[in-house]
Short mmCIF file of C-alpha atoms in Angstrom, two decimals:
data_model
loop_
_atom_site.label_atom_id
_atom_site.label_comp_id
_atom_site.label_asym_id
_atom_site.label_seq_id
_atom_site.Cartn_x
_atom_site.Cartn_y
_atom_site.Cartn_z
CA MET K 214 118.20 126.53 137.94
CA ASN K 215 118.11 124.26 141.27
CA TRP K 216 122.34 126.21 142.00
CA ARG K 217 122.10 124.31 145.87
CA PHE K 218 122.42 120.45 143.56
CA TRP K 219 125.89 121.30 141.51
CA GLU K 220 126.37 123.18 145.03
CA ASN K 221 126.43 119.99 146.61
CA ILE K 222 128.56 117.87 143.97
CA THR K 223 132.15 116.71 144.63
CA MET K 224 134.57 116.06 143.46
CA ASP K 225 133.86 112.12 143.53
CA ASP K 226 131.00 112.48 141.68
CA TYR K 227 132.96 114.37 139.41
CA ILE K 228 134.70 111.47 138.68
CA GLN K 229 132.07 108.40 138.70
CA LEU K 230 129.89 110.92 136.22
CA GLY K 231 133.15 110.47 133.48
CA ILE K 232 132.81 106.97 134.47
CA SER K 233 130.07 106.09 133.04
CA ILE K 234 130.14 108.21 130.53
CA ALA K 235 133.15 106.35 129.14
CA ILE K 236 131.88 102.78 129.77
CA ILE K 237 128.75 104.58 127.82
CA LEU K 238 131.58 105.21 124.73
CA VAL K 239 132.74 101.61 125.43
CA ALA K 240 129.62 99.86 124.69
CA PHE K 241 129.88 101.95 121.66
CA LEU K 242 133.01 100.88 120.79
CA ILE K 243 133.14 97.43 122.22
CA ARG K 244 129.25 96.55 119.92
CA LYS K 245 131.01 98.56 116.28
CA ILE K 246 134.22 95.49 117.09
CA PHE K 247 131.52 93.34 118.22
CA ILE K 248 129.47 93.54 114.77
CA LYS K 249 131.78 94.06 112.71
CA TYR K 250 134.48 91.49 113.40
CA VAL K 251 131.84 88.75 115.40
CA PHE K 252 128.94 89.04 114.20
CA TYR K 253 129.60 89.03 110.69
CA LEU K 254 132.06 86.30 111.21
CA PHE K 255 129.14 83.71 112.59
CA VAL K 256 126.92 85.43 109.56
CA LYS K 257 129.48 84.54 106.61
CA LEU K 258 129.95 80.75 108.75
CA THR K 259 126.55 80.61 108.69
CA ASN K 260 125.80 81.48 104.66
CA ASN K 261 125.27 78.16 103.08
CA SER K 262 122.27 76.21 102.70
CA LYS K 263 122.78 73.70 105.89
CA THR K 264 122.92 77.17 107.71
CA GLU K 265 120.24 78.92 106.05
CA PHE K 266 117.69 79.51 108.71
CA LEU K 267 120.55 79.83 111.19
CA ASN K 268 121.08 83.11 108.96
CA ALA K 269 118.50 84.24 108.21
CA ALA K 270 117.96 84.68 112.56
CA LEU K 271 121.31 85.88 113.15
CA LYS K 272 120.24 88.85 110.32
CA ALA K 273 117.03 89.41 112.09
CA PHE K 274 118.80 90.14 115.12
CA GLU K 275 121.21 92.87 114.46
CA LYS K 276 119.54 95.82 115.27
CA PRO K 277 117.74 93.98 118.43
CA LEU K 278 121.47 93.54 119.02
CA ARG K 279 123.19 96.81 118.64
CA PHE K 280 120.17 97.98 120.98
CA LEU K 281 121.39 96.21 123.34
CA PHE K 282 124.97 96.88 124.14
CA VAL K 283 123.46 100.28 124.25
CA VAL K 284 121.44 98.90 127.53
CA ILE K 285 123.88 96.75 129.08
CA GLY K 286 126.11 99.77 128.78
CA ILE K 287 123.91 102.05 129.90
CA TYR K 288 123.11 100.19 132.38
CA ILE K 289 126.95 99.69 133.73
CA ALA K 290 127.27 102.98 134.12
CA LEU K 291 124.06 103.54 136.16
CA ALA K 292 126.89 101.79 138.74
CA TYR K 293 129.18 104.35 139.34
CA PHE K 294 125.97 107.79 138.57
CA PRO K 295 126.30 109.50 141.21
CA PHE K 296 122.87 110.50 140.72
CA ILE K 297 120.56 107.96 140.03
CA SER K 298 121.02 103.56 141.33
CA GLN K 299 121.28 100.83 139.71
CA LYS K 300 119.37 98.46 142.47
CA ALA K 301 116.06 100.73 141.51
CA GLU K 302 112.79 99.53 141.03
CA LEU K 303 112.47 101.07 137.65
CA VAL K 304 115.87 101.12 136.97
CA GLY K 305 115.12 97.71 136.91
CA GLN K 306 111.91 97.61 134.71
CA LEU K 307 113.68 99.48 132.26
CA LEU K 308 116.18 97.02 131.76
CA SER K 309 113.29 93.96 131.96
CA ILE K 310 111.58 96.05 129.30
CA SER K 311 114.07 96.53 127.10
CA VAL K 312 115.47 92.65 126.79
CA ILE K 313 111.41 92.21 125.99
CA ILE K 314 111.58 95.44 123.30
CA ALA K 315 114.76 93.44 121.70
CA VAL K 316 112.79 89.89 122.27
CA ALA K 317 110.25 91.05 120.66
CA TRP K 318 112.32 92.56 117.73
CA TRP K 319 113.66 90.51 116.71
CA LEU K 320 110.49 87.39 115.96
CA TYR K 321 109.11 91.29 114.52
CA ASN K 322 112.04 90.89 111.73
CA LEU K 323 112.41 87.36 111.82
CA SER K 324 108.36 86.69 110.84
CA SER K 325 108.54 89.79 107.46
CA SER K 326 106.42 87.61 104.10
CA SER K 327 110.36 87.85 102.70
CA SER K 328 111.88 85.64 105.54
CA LEU K 329 112.51 81.65 105.01
CA PHE K 330 110.34 80.96 107.97
CA PHE K 331 106.52 80.82 105.75
CA LYS K 332 109.49 79.22 103.53
CA LYS K 333 109.77 76.38 106.00
CA ILE K 334 106.68 75.86 107.17
CA GLY K 335 105.68 75.51 103.35
CA GLU K 336 108.24 73.33 102.63
CA THR K 337 107.87 71.33 106.40
CA LEU K 338 103.56 70.95 105.94
CA ASN K 339 104.22 70.14 101.75
CA PHE K 340 101.80 72.44 100.64
CA GLU K 341 103.31 76.12 98.83
CA VAL K 342 102.78 79.76 100.06
CA ASP K 343 101.29 82.09 97.36
CA GLN K 344 102.37 85.96 97.25
CA ILE K 345 99.67 86.51 98.97
CA LEU K 346 99.96 84.35 101.95
CA LEU K 347 102.70 85.17 102.39
CA PRO K 348 102.10 89.30 103.53
CA PHE K 349 98.57 88.42 105.46
CA LEU K 350 100.64 85.94 106.95
CA SER K 351 102.97 88.05 108.16
CA LYS K 352 100.93 91.14 109.26
CA ALA K 353 98.86 88.95 111.51
CA LEU K 354 101.79 86.94 112.88
CA ARG K 355 103.80 90.91 114.20
CA PHE K 356 100.57 92.26 115.02
CA ILE K 357 100.33 89.05 117.58
CA ILE K 358 103.96 89.82 118.63
CA ILE K 359 103.76 93.58 119.03
CA ALA K 360 100.36 92.46 121.37
CA ILE K 361 102.06 90.02 123.28
CA ALA K 362 104.84 92.16 123.78
CA LEU K 363 102.79 94.91 124.89
CA SER K 364 100.98 92.82 127.07
CA ILE K 365 104.17 91.16 128.65
CA ILE K 366 105.22 94.96 129.62
CA ALA K 367 102.33 96.22 131.26
CA GLN K 368 101.65 93.94 133.48
CA GLU K 369 106.71 94.60 133.83
CA PHE K 370 104.49 97.93 135.45
CA GLY K 371 101.99 95.98 137.80
CA TYR K 372 99.19 96.65 134.73
CA ASP K 373 96.26 93.27 135.47
CA VAL K 374 96.18 93.05 131.51
CA SER K 375 93.56 89.77 132.54
CA GLY K 376 91.49 92.80 133.92
CA PHE K 377 92.17 94.07 131.00
CA VAL K 378 90.33 92.24 128.32
CA ALA K 379 87.86 90.67 131.14
CA GLY K 380 86.14 94.62 131.04
CA LEU K 381 86.54 94.47 127.37
CA GLY K 382 83.55 92.29 127.20
CA LEU K 383 80.98 93.69 128.83
CA GLY K 384 81.46 96.28 126.41
CA GLY K 385 82.18 93.59 123.37
CA LEU K 386 78.33 93.96 122.06
CA ALA K 387 79.13 97.78 120.95
CA PHE K 388 82.97 96.91 120.34
CA ALA K 389 81.35 94.53 117.62
CA LEU K 390 78.89 96.84 116.44
CA ALA K 391 81.51 99.29 115.55
CA ALA K 392 82.87 97.14 113.97
CA GLN K 393 81.14 95.62 112.55
CA GLU K 394 82.94 96.76 108.69
CA VAL K 395 86.42 96.33 109.46
CA ILE K 396 84.62 92.09 110.45
CA LYS K 397 83.82 91.34 107.39
CA ASN K 398 86.75 93.50 105.19
CA LEU K 399 88.76 90.25 107.65
CA PHE K 400 86.61 87.92 106.86
CA GLY K 401 86.63 89.24 102.32
CA GLY K 402 90.12 88.80 103.18
CA VAL K 403 90.15 85.55 104.28
CA VAL K 404 87.77 83.89 101.37
CA ILE K 405 90.42 86.24 98.76
CA ILE K 406 92.71 84.42 100.59
CA THR K 407 91.88 80.26 100.44
CA GLU K 408 89.52 81.17 97.20
CA LYS K 409 92.48 82.00 95.44
CA PRO K 410 91.65 83.43 92.91
CA PHE K 411 94.29 86.18 92.05
CA SER K 412 97.30 87.04 93.32
CA ILE K 413 100.23 89.76 93.70
CA GLY K 414 101.51 90.78 90.66
CA ASP K 415 98.30 89.71 88.75
CA TRP K 416 96.04 91.47 85.79
CA ILE K 417 92.31 91.37 87.04
CA MET K 418 89.26 93.22 85.54
CA THR K 419 86.30 93.78 88.17
CA PRO K 420 83.27 96.03 87.91
CA SER K 421 85.02 98.08 89.97
CA VAL K 422 88.43 97.91 89.24
CA GLU K 423 90.63 96.73 87.00
CA GLY K 424 94.62 97.13 86.87
CA THR K 425 97.55 94.66 89.03
CA VAL K 426 97.33 93.50 92.36
CA GLU K 427 100.20 95.74 94.40
CA ASP K 428 99.09 94.35 98.02
CA ILE K 429 96.57 92.37 100.06
CA ASN K 430 96.21 94.33 103.19
CA PHE K 431 94.06 93.19 106.92
CA ARG K 432 90.97 95.98 105.36
CA SER K 433 91.72 96.12 101.50
CA THR K 434 93.13 95.59 98.18
CA ILE K 435 95.39 98.26 96.57
CA ILE K 436 95.38 97.27 93.03
CA ARG K 437 97.46 99.90 90.15
CA THR K 438 95.47 100.69 86.55
CA PHE K 439 96.49 101.24 83.56
CA GLN K 440 96.79 104.80 84.65
CA ASP K 441 99.03 104.41 87.31
CA SER K 442 97.04 105.43 89.55
CA LEU K 443 95.87 103.44 93.25
CA VAL K 444 92.78 101.61 94.33
CA THR K 445 91.67 100.68 97.38
CA ILE K 446 89.06 98.25 97.67
CA PRO K 447 87.57 97.20 100.72
CA ASN K 448 88.15 93.21 101.19
CA ALA K 449 84.50 92.48 101.99
CA THR K 450 83.56 94.16 98.28
CA LEU K 451 86.10 92.36 96.44
CA SER K 452 85.40 89.39 98.22
CA ASN K 453 81.35 89.51 96.85
CA GLU K 454 82.47 90.92 93.28
CA PRO K 455 83.37 88.76 89.56
CA ILE K 456 86.90 89.21 89.02
CA THR K 457 88.29 87.92 85.80
CA ASN K 458 91.57 87.74 86.66
CA TRP K 459 93.85 88.18 82.67
CA SER K 460 97.27 86.86 83.68
CA LEU K 461 95.40 83.13 84.99
CA MET K 462 95.22 82.91 80.54
CA GLY K 463 96.16 80.48 78.59
CA LYS K 464 96.55 81.79 75.92
CA ARG K 465 95.63 85.08 74.06
CA GLN K 466 91.86 85.50 71.72
CA ILE K 467 92.80 87.34 68.45
CA SER K 468 88.75 87.50 66.62
CA PHE K 469 87.64 90.72 64.68
CA THR K 470 85.68 90.15 61.44
CA LEU K 471 87.52 91.60 58.40
CA GLY K 472 85.09 92.90 54.66
CA VAL K 473 86.11 92.30 51.02
CA THR K 474 84.39 94.34 48.79
CA TYR K 475 81.37 93.11 46.55
CA GLU K 476 83.63 92.25 43.58
CA THR K 477 85.77 90.34 44.54
CA SER K 478 85.13 86.75 43.16
CA LYS K 479 84.18 83.39 44.32
CA GLU K 480 87.35 81.75 42.89
CA GLN K 481 89.47 85.22 44.77
CA LEU K 482 87.39 84.58 48.04
CA ASP K 483 88.19 80.50 48.32
CA ASN K 484 91.91 81.74 47.30
CA VAL K 485 92.64 84.21 50.32
CA LEU K 486 90.96 82.11 53.08
CA ASP K 487 92.69 79.20 51.21
CA LYS K 488 96.45 81.59 52.40
CA ILE K 489 95.00 82.94 55.02
CA ARG K 490 94.69 79.55 56.53
CA THR K 491 97.97 78.56 55.93
CA TYR K 492 100.43 80.66 57.30
CA LEU K 493 98.06 80.74 60.50
CA LYS K 494 98.25 77.40 61.12
CA ASN K 495 102.01 76.69 59.69
CA ASN K 496 102.49 79.85 62.78
CA GLU K 497 104.95 79.23 66.02
CA ASP K 498 103.35 81.46 67.43
CA ILE K 499 99.52 81.36 66.78
CA HIS K 500 97.78 78.24 69.09
CA PRO K 501 96.60 75.15 66.79
CA GLU K 502 94.13 74.47 68.28
CA THR K 503 91.38 76.66 67.21
CA ILE K 504 91.91 78.88 64.30
CA PHE K 505 88.19 79.69 62.37
CA VAL K 506 88.82 82.26 59.42
CA LYS K 507 85.16 81.47 57.12
CA PHE K 508 83.48 83.30 54.88
CA SER K 509 80.56 84.69 57.54
CA GLU K 510 77.86 86.26 55.52
CA TYR K 511 76.58 88.61 53.55
CA ASN K 512 76.79 92.02 54.98
CA GLU K 513 75.60 95.58 53.35
CA ASN K 514 78.27 97.25 51.99
CA SER K 515 80.95 93.62 52.46
CA LEU K 516 81.87 90.24 52.01
CA ASP K 517 82.64 89.61 55.81
CA ILE K 518 85.77 87.09 57.10
CA MET K 519 85.78 85.75 60.16
CA PHE K 520 88.37 85.65 62.34
CA TYR K 521 88.11 83.99 65.50
CA LEU K 522 92.01 82.83 66.93
CA PHE K 523 94.63 82.16 70.01
CA THR K 524 98.74 83.81 70.15
CA LYS K 525 100.39 81.18 72.67
CA THR K 526 101.86 84.74 74.55
CA THR K 527 99.87 85.96 76.83
CA ALA K 528 102.05 88.31 77.34
CA TRP K 529 100.31 92.29 76.13
CA GLU K 530 102.98 93.50 73.29
CA GLU K 531 104.16 90.20 71.95
CA HIS K 532 100.46 89.72 71.52
CA LEU K 533 100.52 93.03 68.96
CA ASP K 534 103.86 92.16 67.20
CA ILE K 535 101.75 88.66 66.08
CA LYS K 536 98.51 90.69 65.63
CA GLU K 537 100.25 93.02 63.35
CA ALA K 538 103.00 90.71 61.66
CA MET K 539 99.05 89.03 60.57
CA ASN K 540 97.46 91.83 59.70
CA PHE K 541 100.92 92.37 57.47
CA LYS K 542 100.42 89.27 55.68
CA ILE K 543 96.42 89.49 55.08
CA MET K 544 97.10 92.40 53.46
CA ASP K 545 99.56 90.18 51.27
CA ILE K 546 97.43 87.65 50.78
CA LEU K 547 95.01 89.71 49.57
CA GLU K 548 97.37 91.88 46.61
CA GLU K 549 98.21 89.30 45.60
CA GLU K 550 94.12 87.97 44.98
CA GLY K 551 94.08 91.38 43.55
CA VAL K 552 90.85 91.77 46.59
CA GLU K 553 90.13 95.05 47.88
CA VAL K 554 89.22 95.66 52.04
CA ALA K 555 85.94 97.07 51.34
CA PHE K 556 84.27 100.43 53.10
CA PRO K 557 80.51 101.94 53.48
CA THR K 558 79.63 102.76 50.10
CA ARG K 559 75.64 103.70 49.44
CA SER K 560 75.46 103.01 44.64
CA ILE K 561 72.40 105.18 43.33
CA TYR K 562 71.05 104.44 40.19
CA PHE K 563 69.82 107.31 38.21
CA ASN K 564 66.62 106.56 36.19
CA ASP K 565 67.21 109.02 32.81
CA GLN K 566 63.42 110.28 31.46
CA ASP K 567 62.00 114.03 30.08
CA GLN K 568 59.46 115.89 31.55
CA THR K 569 56.73 114.03 29.81
CA GLY K 570 57.83 110.93 32.09
CA ARG K 571 59.56 109.36 28.49
CA ALA K 572 62.49 107.39 28.62
CA SER K 573 65.06 109.55 26.91
#
């Protein structure tokens, strides 16, 4: 420790140091009072549909404002601080950088995917901004905000940003070769967003994975499988695969074959088919456009009835409930008509003959 430094400190220096610390503490106190009473008052006053965007802008500015109060308090305290001059070039640079950070921070918060910024753009341009496009645009805008803020900060310290960018052009070919996979995935993401084969929350199936879409970013799409694991697929891969979007189903299929025994008479089979068709046509949960219940073929062990129909709901659990109720009703109809469900059987006929080959 440099004891000579402390020996040169006078009582006035201690007083000025105390004043500096007191100013910073007062800045914290004023910040708390201002945020709690003045700032939140403006937030409440703008909390209506007419000033909805202003309200969102104020909320986004809360944390940057807290930061600015501390910066201003420190800057004022430096006027009394005995060891650092308020007029020093570095202090001025740090003050400018703090303001830049606060503004960038505010714009960063304002450009979140859940903000009103994109909603207002959609209303102005009369198009719907879907759930996939919102996060993608939000991330792109946030990246631009950070890049601009960093370039302005670099210029504050005297760095030639334009020269740096020009220097990148010299290695552009090498950079493009190294980043070709990133570029492929970026364009793959653009294809997914523009064609919109799915949205966040949709249940999709591809040759690679099946599950619910959770997020899409510049490089990849994140899908949660039905085993509750997360799968990350590069956008370039996903955009080149066939995608089945089960969430876009307008109705959900039921298709199976029911076999009855060969002991079933034509009259019994005709009655069964008629009762089942009547039940399905009068069932409000079954889609009325496509209902096929047909005696389709003679199987090896059964007379086969083909069922091909759709439920109105696409929700899996509701679909299963309707299918279960239908199966119970079919059992009741079969029981009423005395018809049995077939199962694999084999009939063996013996020709009883004695050893001489004559029938006994």
